[in-house]
Amino acid sequence: MILYTPLSETDIFPSSDKDFQKRQCASHNGRQVYVEETQDGQYQLLQLLSTDPQDFMNPDYTPGTMLR
Amino acid sequence: MDKEPSKKDNQNQEQGDQANNSSLVQKIQQLGQSNVAQAPDSNIHVLSIIGQIEGHVQLPAQNKTTKYEHMLPQIIAVEQNPKIEGLIILLNTVGGDVEAGLALSEMIASMSKPTVSIVLGGGHSIGVPIAVSADYSFIAPTATMTIHPIRLNGLVIGVPQTFEYMDKMQDRVIDFVVRHSNMPEDKFKELMFAKGNLTRDIGTNVIGTDAVEYGLIDGVGGVSKAMMKVNELINNNQGPENQVIQ
């Protein structure tokens, strides 16, 4: 399918509320993290919200990590 | 008697190995590498402003956004933590919500600790006031900044009133940039309303060295220059009373 339109993709295919409900901002070991709930009920880290550069060196907070 | 504990140890080790292996596999899957370097604690923190600046409306999930409700508490935390002496702001943004962007800019500008910003890739639209809000700003030679009039999409109720409001909002952006950079107001307005630079649009796309020539950004550089500058500002900020007398 080819769309030729000045509208943005999301104007034509609006993203569902489900996408938002799965994502949330949470606190994990004192650090703010942005997580997504996976199908099996675990939380996968999407983004670490920290200003400390050392936190980004911590292998426990690499994006994609399953949080416990 | 001797055998039993060793068997237990073996079991423990096996379990440990399994856990290690699975985390190792996960790391390789996510990062393509098995280990990341370790370094001592840092007195300089980093605030990355990446993607769109999200305001009152939540953008669809596939957009990469900077949410100002996440950023503002972090700025407060950096300001009040005595161990943190300086802040580096990394910018790669296409712009976004004007008032969220101005909120971030004002927060950064009103910090007492030294701040240095680096524009990487792009610092467009509302990224411009955020870039200049730091005490000292750098731009990568290949980075660009688009200066253009502010825009609004969506339903407008009361066109003349909205126009007035937008005009005032634009003045706030111009005022902020003029106050926090070395660019004269008439030059900034000239670039903002220039014709012919952006094919059929008005505005100007300013690239690395040009931004410095116009006085919008303080210097061309990257990580090393920004680190040097922030350390220099930290030393100046500490004043003579805190320095060790030799």
mmCIF file of C-alpha atoms in Angstrom:
data_model
loop_
_atom_site.group_PDB
_atom_site.id
_atom_site.type_symbol
_atom_site.label_atom_id
_atom_site.label_comp_id
_atom_site.label_asym_id
_atom_site.label_seq_id
_atom_site.Cartn_x
_atom_site.Cartn_y
_atom_site.Cartn_z
ATOM 1 C CA MET A 1 0.000 0.000 0.000
ATOM 2 C CA ILE A 2 1.311 3.448 -0.880
ATOM 3 C CA LEU A 3 -0.048 6.553 0.801
ATOM 4 C CA TYR A 4 0.492 9.920 -0.857
ATOM 5 C CA THR A 5 -0.558 12.513 1.687
ATOM 6 C CA PRO A 6 0.774 15.468 3.631
ATOM 7 C CA LEU A 7 -0.731 14.000 6.812
ATOM 8 C CA SER A 8 1.473 12.250 9.301
ATOM 9 C CA GLU A 9 1.276 8.482 9.593
ATOM 10 C CA THR A 10 -0.332 8.707 13.029
ATOM 11 C CA ASP A 11 -3.134 10.936 11.675
ATOM 12 C CA ILE A 12 -4.146 8.084 9.391
ATOM 13 C CA PHE A 13 -3.326 5.171 11.671
ATOM 14 C CA PRO A 14 -3.838 6.522 15.178
ATOM 15 C CA SER A 15 -1.905 4.591 17.802
ATOM 16 C CA SER A 16 -4.132 2.804 20.247
ATOM 17 C CA ASP A 17 -4.395 3.660 23.935
ATOM 18 C CA LYS A 18 -3.045 0.186 24.668
ATOM 19 C CA ASP A 19 0.442 1.317 23.641
ATOM 20 C CA PHE A 20 0.343 4.037 26.272
ATOM 21 C CA GLN A 21 -1.146 1.860 28.999
ATOM 22 C CA LYS A 22 1.709 -0.599 28.684
ATOM 23 C CA ARG A 23 4.307 2.092 29.278
ATOM 24 C CA GLN A 24 4.911 3.813 32.543
ATOM 25 C CA CYS A 25 7.425 5.715 34.556
ATOM 26 C CA ALA A 26 8.544 3.866 37.664
ATOM 27 C CA SER A 27 11.153 3.982 40.377
ATOM 28 C CA HIS A 28 13.588 1.050 40.533
ATOM 29 C CA ASN A 29 16.293 1.000 43.243
ATOM 30 C CA GLY A 30 15.925 4.762 43.606
ATOM 31 C CA ARG A 31 16.326 5.464 39.914
ATOM 32 C CA GLN A 32 13.581 6.691 37.655
ATOM 33 C CA VAL A 33 13.022 4.332 34.773
ATOM 34 C CA TYR A 34 10.614 4.266 31.869
ATOM 35 C CA VAL A 35 9.321 0.719 31.452
ATOM 36 C CA GLU A 36 7.064 -1.295 29.189
ATOM 37 C CA GLU A 37 5.048 -4.249 30.367
ATOM 38 C CA THR A 38 5.756 -7.306 28.261
ATOM 39 C CA GLN A 39 3.205 -9.980 27.359
ATOM 40 C CA ASP A 40 4.314 -12.267 30.186
ATOM 41 C CA GLY A 41 3.789 -9.542 32.798
ATOM 42 C CA GLN A 42 7.456 -8.627 33.252
ATOM 43 C CA TYR A 43 8.725 -5.079 32.897
ATOM 44 C CA GLN A 44 11.287 -4.261 30.258
ATOM 45 C CA LEU A 45 13.385 -1.155 30.663
ATOM 46 C CA LEU A 46 12.918 1.323 27.826
ATOM 47 C CA GLN A 47 14.801 4.307 29.123
ATOM 48 C CA LEU A 48 16.771 5.243 32.195
ATOM 49 C CA LEU A 49 15.885 8.725 33.391
ATOM 50 C CA SER A 50 19.006 9.823 35.178
ATOM 51 C CA THR A 51 21.469 12.669 34.964
ATOM 52 C CA ASP A 52 24.300 10.627 36.492
ATOM 53 C CA PRO A 53 26.541 9.407 33.663
ATOM 54 C CA GLN A 54 27.686 6.503 35.877
ATOM 55 C CA ASP A 55 24.159 5.086 35.952
ATOM 56 C CA PHE A 56 24.431 4.586 32.215
ATOM 57 C CA MET A 57 27.580 2.537 32.780
ATOM 58 C CA ASN A 58 25.675 0.219 35.106
ATOM 59 C CA PRO A 59 24.920 -2.946 33.116
ATOM 60 C CA ASP A 60 21.717 -3.492 35.148
ATOM 61 C CA TYR A 61 20.191 -0.419 33.504
ATOM 62 C CA THR A 62 20.904 -1.061 29.869
ATOM 63 C CA PRO A 63 17.791 -0.621 27.696
ATOM 64 C CA GLY A 64 16.019 -3.914 27.143
ATOM 65 C CA THR A 65 16.822 -5.309 30.584
ATOM 66 C CA MET A 66 14.031 -7.203 32.274
ATOM 67 C CA LEU A 67 13.428 -5.659 35.673
ATOM 68 C CA ARG A 68 12.642 -7.746 38.711
ATOM 69 C CA MET B 1 31.093 -36.409 54.163
ATOM 70 C CA ASP B 2 33.528 -34.660 51.927
ATOM 71 C CA LYS B 3 31.554 -35.289 48.799
ATOM 72 C CA GLU B 4 28.252 -33.730 49.818
ATOM 73 C CA PRO B 5 29.362 -30.103 50.245
ATOM 74 C CA SER B 6 31.302 -30.188 47.003
ATOM 75 C CA LYS B 7 28.213 -31.470 45.221
ATOM 76 C CA LYS B 8 26.210 -28.618 46.688
ATOM 77 C CA ASP B 9 28.913 -26.180 45.648
ATOM 78 C CA ASN B 10 28.794 -27.550 42.146
ATOM 79 C CA GLN B 11 25.049 -27.103 42.031
ATOM 80 C CA ASN B 12 25.345 -23.542 43.254
ATOM 81 C CA GLN B 13 28.018 -22.839 40.730
ATOM 82 C CA GLU B 14 25.908 -24.291 37.960
ATOM 83 C CA GLN B 15 22.971 -22.132 38.918
ATOM 84 C CA GLY B 16 25.236 -19.097 39.105
ATOM 85 C CA ASP B 17 26.688 -19.921 35.718
ATOM 86 C CA GLN B 18 23.216 -20.240 34.249
ATOM 87 C CA ALA B 19 22.190 -16.843 35.630
ATOM 88 C CA ASN B 20 25.413 -15.317 34.357
ATOM 89 C CA ASN B 21 24.962 -16.895 30.954
ATOM 90 C CA SER B 22 21.394 -15.691 30.562
ATOM 91 C CA SER B 23 22.274 -12.127 31.574
ATOM 92 C CA LEU B 24 25.277 -12.270 29.276
ATOM 93 C CA VAL B 25 23.119 -13.449 26.398
ATOM 94 C CA GLN B 26 20.612 -10.698 27.152
ATOM 95 C CA LYS B 27 23.379 -8.085 27.158
ATOM 96 C CA ILE B 28 24.741 -9.322 23.860
ATOM 97 C CA GLN B 29 21.228 -9.309 22.380
ATOM 98 C CA GLN B 30 20.480 -5.763 23.552
ATOM 99 C CA LEU B 31 23.812 -4.026 23.221
ATOM 100 C CA GLY B 32 25.898 -6.251 21.002
ATOM 101 C CA GLN B 33 28.575 -6.307 23.674
ATOM 102 C CA SER B 34 29.215 -8.215 26.870
ATOM 103 C CA ASN B 35 30.697 -5.624 29.194
ATOM 104 C CA VAL B 36 30.683 -1.893 29.686
ATOM 105 C CA ALA B 37 33.528 0.133 31.123
ATOM 106 C CA GLN B 38 33.462 1.237 34.770
ATOM 107 C CA ALA B 39 34.616 4.625 35.981
ATOM 108 C CA PRO B 40 34.732 6.573 39.272
ATOM 109 C CA ASP B 41 31.860 8.800 40.456
ATOM 110 C CA SER B 42 31.300 11.909 38.415
ATOM 111 C CA ASN B 43 30.854 15.440 39.734
ATOM 112 C CA ILE B 44 29.396 16.440 36.379
ATOM 113 C CA HIS B 45 25.951 15.232 35.447
ATOM 114 C CA VAL B 46 24.409 14.944 32.018
ATOM 115 C CA LEU B 47 20.928 15.959 30.932
ATOM 116 C CA SER B 48 20.000 14.663 27.504
ATOM 117 C CA ILE B 49 17.249 16.394 25.602
ATOM 118 C CA ILE B 50 16.552 14.097 22.709
ATOM 119 C CA GLY B 51 13.701 13.745 20.239
ATOM 120 C CA GLN B 52 10.637 15.959 20.382
ATOM 121 C CA ILE B 53 9.966 18.230 23.331
ATOM 122 C CA GLU B 54 6.655 16.898 24.606
ATOM 123 C CA GLY B 55 4.180 19.358 26.063
ATOM 124 C CA HIS B 56 0.530 18.991 27.042
ATOM 125 C CA VAL B 57 -0.264 16.337 24.459
ATOM 126 C CA GLN B 58 1.270 12.892 24.712
ATOM 127 C CA LEU B 59 2.806 11.921 21.393
ATOM 128 C CA PRO B 60 2.256 8.476 19.825
ATOM 129 C CA ALA B 61 4.382 5.703 21.306
ATOM 130 C CA GLN B 62 6.766 5.426 18.332
ATOM 131 C CA ASN B 63 7.990 9.024 18.801
ATOM 132 C CA LYS B 64 11.156 9.615 20.764
ATOM 133 C CA THR B 65 10.356 12.403 23.170
ATOM 134 C CA THR B 66 11.722 14.421 26.051
ATOM 135 C CA LYS B 67 9.033 14.854 28.676
ATOM 136 C CA TYR B 68 9.477 18.047 30.656
ATOM 137 C CA GLU B 69 7.803 16.596 33.738
ATOM 138 C CA HIS B 70 10.732 14.147 33.853
ATOM 139 C CA MET B 71 13.360 16.803 33.216
ATOM 140 C CA LEU B 72 12.320 19.517 35.684
ATOM 141 C CA PRO B 73 12.723 17.378 38.841
ATOM 142 C CA GLN B 74 16.107 16.205 37.551
ATOM 143 C CA ILE B 75 17.255 19.818 37.204
ATOM 144 C CA ILE B 76 16.132 20.497 40.786
ATOM 145 C CA ALA B 77 17.955 17.350 41.962
ATOM 146 C CA VAL B 78 21.169 18.466 40.248
ATOM 147 C CA GLU B 79 20.828 21.955 41.747
ATOM 148 C CA GLN B 80 20.358 20.731 45.304
ATOM 149 C CA ASN B 81 22.891 17.859 45.326
ATOM 150 C CA PRO B 82 26.165 19.223 46.788
ATOM 151 C CA LYS B 83 28.184 16.429 45.116
ATOM 152 C CA ILE B 84 27.198 17.627 41.660
ATOM 153 C CA GLU B 85 29.260 20.604 40.563
ATOM 154 C CA GLY B 86 28.346 21.017 36.925
ATOM 155 C CA LEU B 87 25.806 20.013 34.294
ATOM 156 C CA ILE B 88 26.219 19.201 30.635
ATOM 157 C CA ILE B 89 23.155 19.397 28.420
ATOM 158 C CA LEU B 90 23.137 17.216 25.317
ATOM 159 C CA LEU B 91 20.761 18.408 22.638
ATOM 160 C CA ASN B 92 19.507 16.592 19.591
ATOM 161 C CA THR B 93 15.977 17.770 19.124
ATOM 162 C CA VAL B 94 13.638 18.736 16.322
ATOM 163 C CA GLY B 95 11.786 21.112 18.621
ATOM 164 C CA GLY B 96 8.300 20.717 19.972
ATOM 165 C CA ASP B 97 6.053 22.385 22.521
ATOM 166 C CA VAL B 98 7.024 26.041 22.947
ATOM 167 C CA GLU B 99 6.007 26.435 26.573
ATOM 168 C CA ALA B 100 7.560 23.131 27.669
ATOM 169 C CA GLY B 101 10.757 24.190 25.892
ATOM 170 C CA LEU B 102 10.727 27.619 27.503
ATOM 171 C CA ALA B 103 10.130 26.003 30.906
ATOM 172 C CA LEU B 104 13.234 23.838 30.433
ATOM 173 C CA SER B 105 15.238 26.832 29.195
ATOM 174 C CA GLU B 106 14.287 29.010 32.142
ATOM 175 C CA MET B 107 15.084 26.222 34.607
ATOM 176 C CA ILE B 108 18.544 25.694 33.092
ATOM 177 C CA ALA B 109 19.217 29.441 32.874
ATOM 178 C CA SER B 110 18.296 29.967 36.533
ATOM 179 C CA MET B 111 20.628 27.253 37.873
ATOM 180 C CA SER B 112 23.466 28.403 40.109
ATOM 181 C CA LYS B 113 25.779 25.578 39.023
ATOM 182 C CA PRO B 114 27.821 25.850 35.825
ATOM 183 C CA THR B 115 25.984 24.555 32.758
ATOM 184 C CA VAL B 116 27.370 23.802 29.317
ATOM 185 C CA SER B 117 25.275 22.699 26.360
ATOM 186 C CA ILE B 118 26.323 20.751 23.272
ATOM 187 C CA VAL B 119 24.164 20.772 20.158
ATOM 188 C CA LEU B 120 24.659 17.492 18.307
ATOM 189 C CA GLY B 121 22.923 16.730 15.054
ATOM 190 C CA GLY B 122 20.136 19.230 15.422
ATOM 191 C CA GLY B 123 18.817 21.803 17.838
ATOM 192 C CA HIS B 124 15.872 23.134 15.932
ATOM 193 C CA SER B 125 13.037 25.542 16.777
ATOM 194 C CA ILE B 126 12.549 25.431 20.555
ATOM 195 C CA GLY B 127 15.925 23.685 20.817
ATOM 196 C CA VAL B 128 17.492 27.107 20.139
ATOM 197 C CA PRO B 129 16.439 28.711 23.477
ATOM 198 C CA ILE B 130 17.395 25.502 25.324
ATOM 199 C CA ALA B 131 20.866 25.553 23.722
ATOM 200 C CA VAL B 132 21.519 29.193 24.624
ATOM 201 C CA SER B 133 20.113 28.853 28.157
ATOM 202 C CA ALA B 134 23.353 27.250 29.390
ATOM 203 C CA ASP B 135 26.233 29.367 30.691
ATOM 204 C CA TYR B 136 28.286 28.319 27.701
ATOM 205 C CA SER B 137 27.096 26.617 24.528
ATOM 206 C CA PHE B 138 28.852 24.445 21.992
ATOM 207 C CA ILE B 139 27.732 23.172 18.619
ATOM 208 C CA ALA B 140 29.199 20.257 16.696
ATOM 209 C CA PRO B 141 30.560 21.396 13.309
ATOM 210 C CA THR B 142 27.977 19.279 11.482
ATOM 211 C CA ALA B 143 25.024 20.183 13.721
ATOM 212 C CA THR B 144 22.286 22.502 12.518
ATOM 213 C CA MET B 145 19.715 24.771 14.104
ATOM 214 C CA THR B 146 16.580 25.895 12.313
ATOM 215 C CA ILE B 147 15.282 29.304 13.318
ATOM 216 C CA HIS B 148 11.711 29.881 12.187
ATOM 217 C CA PRO B 149 8.487 31.526 13.380
ATOM 218 C CA ILE B 150 6.425 29.475 15.826
ATOM 219 C CA ARG B 151 3.528 27.439 14.503
ATOM 220 C CA LEU B 152 0.363 25.856 15.754
ATOM 221 C CA ASN B 153 -1.609 22.903 14.496
ATOM 222 C CA GLY B 154 -5.033 21.693 15.450
ATOM 223 C CA LEU B 155 -8.342 23.410 16.047
ATOM 224 C CA VAL B 156 -8.227 27.163 16.624
ATOM 225 C CA ILE B 157 -11.071 28.906 18.433
ATOM 226 C CA GLY B 158 -10.998 32.685 18.081
ATOM 227 C CA VAL B 159 -8.532 33.419 15.308
ATOM 228 C CA PRO B 160 -7.613 37.076 16.132
ATOM 229 C CA GLN B 161 -7.105 36.286 19.834
ATOM 230 C CA THR B 162 -5.034 33.209 19.028
ATOM 231 C CA PHE B 163 -2.938 35.229 16.603
ATOM 232 C CA GLU B 164 -2.218 37.840 19.280
ATOM 233 C CA TYR B 165 -1.321 35.095 21.738
ATOM 234 C CA MET B 166 1.006 33.398 19.250
ATOM 235 C CA ASP B 167 2.667 36.719 18.446
ATOM 236 C CA LYS B 168 3.356 37.310 22.144
ATOM 237 C CA MET B 169 4.652 33.749 22.518
ATOM 238 C CA GLN B 170 7.052 34.337 19.630
ATOM 239 C CA ASP B 171 8.278 37.528 21.312
ATOM 240 C CA ARG B 172 8.979 35.520 24.472
ATOM 241 C CA VAL B 173 11.121 33.092 22.474
ATOM 242 C CA ILE B 174 12.987 35.944 20.752
ATOM 243 C CA ASP B 175 13.484 37.782 24.071
ATOM 244 C CA PHE B 176 14.877 34.689 25.728
ATOM 245 C CA VAL B 177 17.360 33.961 22.939
ATOM 246 C CA VAL B 178 18.508 37.597 22.772
ATOM 247 C CA ARG B 179 18.945 37.741 26.573
ATOM 248 C CA HIS B 180 20.998 34.545 26.731
ATOM 249 C CA SER B 181 23.136 34.755 23.598
ATOM 250 C CA ASN B 182 25.354 37.318 21.884
ATOM 251 C CA MET B 183 22.972 37.665 18.989
ATOM 252 C CA PRO B 184 21.337 41.057 18.405
ATOM 253 C CA GLU B 185 17.536 41.013 18.242
ATOM 254 C CA ASP B 186 17.301 42.394 14.709
ATOM 255 C CA LYS B 187 19.701 39.738 13.396
ATOM 256 C CA PHE B 188 17.721 36.938 15.041
ATOM 257 C CA LYS B 189 14.463 38.290 13.630
ATOM 258 C CA GLU B 190 16.084 38.662 10.223
ATOM 259 C CA LEU B 191 17.051 34.971 10.236
ATOM 260 C CA MET B 192 13.653 33.964 11.598
ATOM 261 C CA PHE B 193 11.737 35.702 8.818
ATOM 262 C CA ALA B 194 14.266 35.193 5.999
ATOM 263 C CA LYS B 195 12.933 34.023 2.661
ATOM 264 C CA GLY B 196 14.659 31.654 0.255
ATOM 265 C CA ASN B 197 16.745 29.727 2.767
ATOM 266 C CA LEU B 198 14.208 26.997 3.416
ATOM 267 C CA THR B 199 12.938 26.495 -0.158
ATOM 268 C CA ARG B 200 9.332 27.680 0.129
ATOM 269 C CA ASP B 201 9.264 28.366 3.838
ATOM 270 C CA ILE B 202 10.472 31.272 5.936
ATOM 271 C CA GLY B 203 13.314 30.888 8.388
ATOM 272 C CA THR B 204 16.975 29.913 8.282
ATOM 273 C CA ASN B 205 18.894 26.717 8.830
ATOM 274 C CA VAL B 206 22.080 27.693 10.651
ATOM 275 C CA ILE B 207 24.971 25.211 10.509
ATOM 276 C CA GLY B 208 27.724 24.777 13.165
ATOM 277 C CA THR B 209 30.275 27.505 12.467
ATOM 278 C CA ASP B 210 27.600 29.925 11.157
ATOM 279 C CA ALA B 211 25.756 29.734 14.498
ATOM 280 C CA VAL B 212 28.980 30.790 16.225
ATOM 281 C CA GLU B 213 29.600 33.594 13.699
ATOM 282 C CA TYR B 214 26.113 34.988 14.305
ATOM 283 C CA GLY B 215 26.778 34.932 18.062
ATOM 284 C CA LEU B 216 23.957 32.498 18.730
ATOM 285 C CA ILE B 217 26.271 29.779 20.090
ATOM 286 C CA ASP B 218 29.522 30.430 21.960
ATOM 287 C CA GLY B 219 31.805 27.913 20.306
ATOM 288 C CA VAL B 220 32.252 25.008 17.887
ATOM 289 C CA GLY B 221 33.234 21.830 19.673
ATOM 290 C CA GLY B 222 32.328 18.509 21.162
ATOM 291 C CA VAL B 223 32.829 16.503 24.310
ATOM 292 C CA SER B 224 36.415 17.467 25.178
ATOM 293 C CA LYS B 225 35.820 21.198 24.807
ATOM 294 C CA ALA B 226 32.587 21.017 26.779
ATOM 295 C CA MET B 227 34.282 19.079 29.598
ATOM 296 C CA MET B 228 37.151 21.563 29.692
ATOM 297 C CA LYS B 229 34.732 24.478 29.787
ATOM 298 C CA VAL B 230 32.551 23.009 32.528
ATOM 299 C CA ASN B 231 35.643 22.276 34.664
ATOM 300 C CA GLU B 232 36.880 25.810 34.097
ATOM 301 C CA LEU B 233 33.493 27.216 35.133
ATOM 302 C CA ILE B 234 33.439 24.943 38.212
ATOM 303 C CA ASN B 235 36.848 26.304 39.279
ATOM 304 C CA ASN B 236 35.651 29.883 38.783
ATOM 305 C CA ASN B 237 32.422 29.109 40.625
ATOM 306 C CA GLN B 238 34.194 27.765 43.697
ATOM 307 C CA GLY B 239 35.895 31.106 44.325
ATOM 308 C CA PRO B 240 39.176 31.727 46.133
ATOM 309 C CA GLU B 241 37.874 30.821 49.639
ATOM 310 C CA ASN B 242 37.284 27.180 48.739
ATOM 311 C CA GLN B 243 40.578 26.651 46.988
ATOM 312 C CA VAL B 244 43.450 24.961 48.711
ATOM 313 C CA ILE B 245 46.129 27.411 49.826
ATOM 314 C CA GLN B 246 49.563 26.172 48.896
#
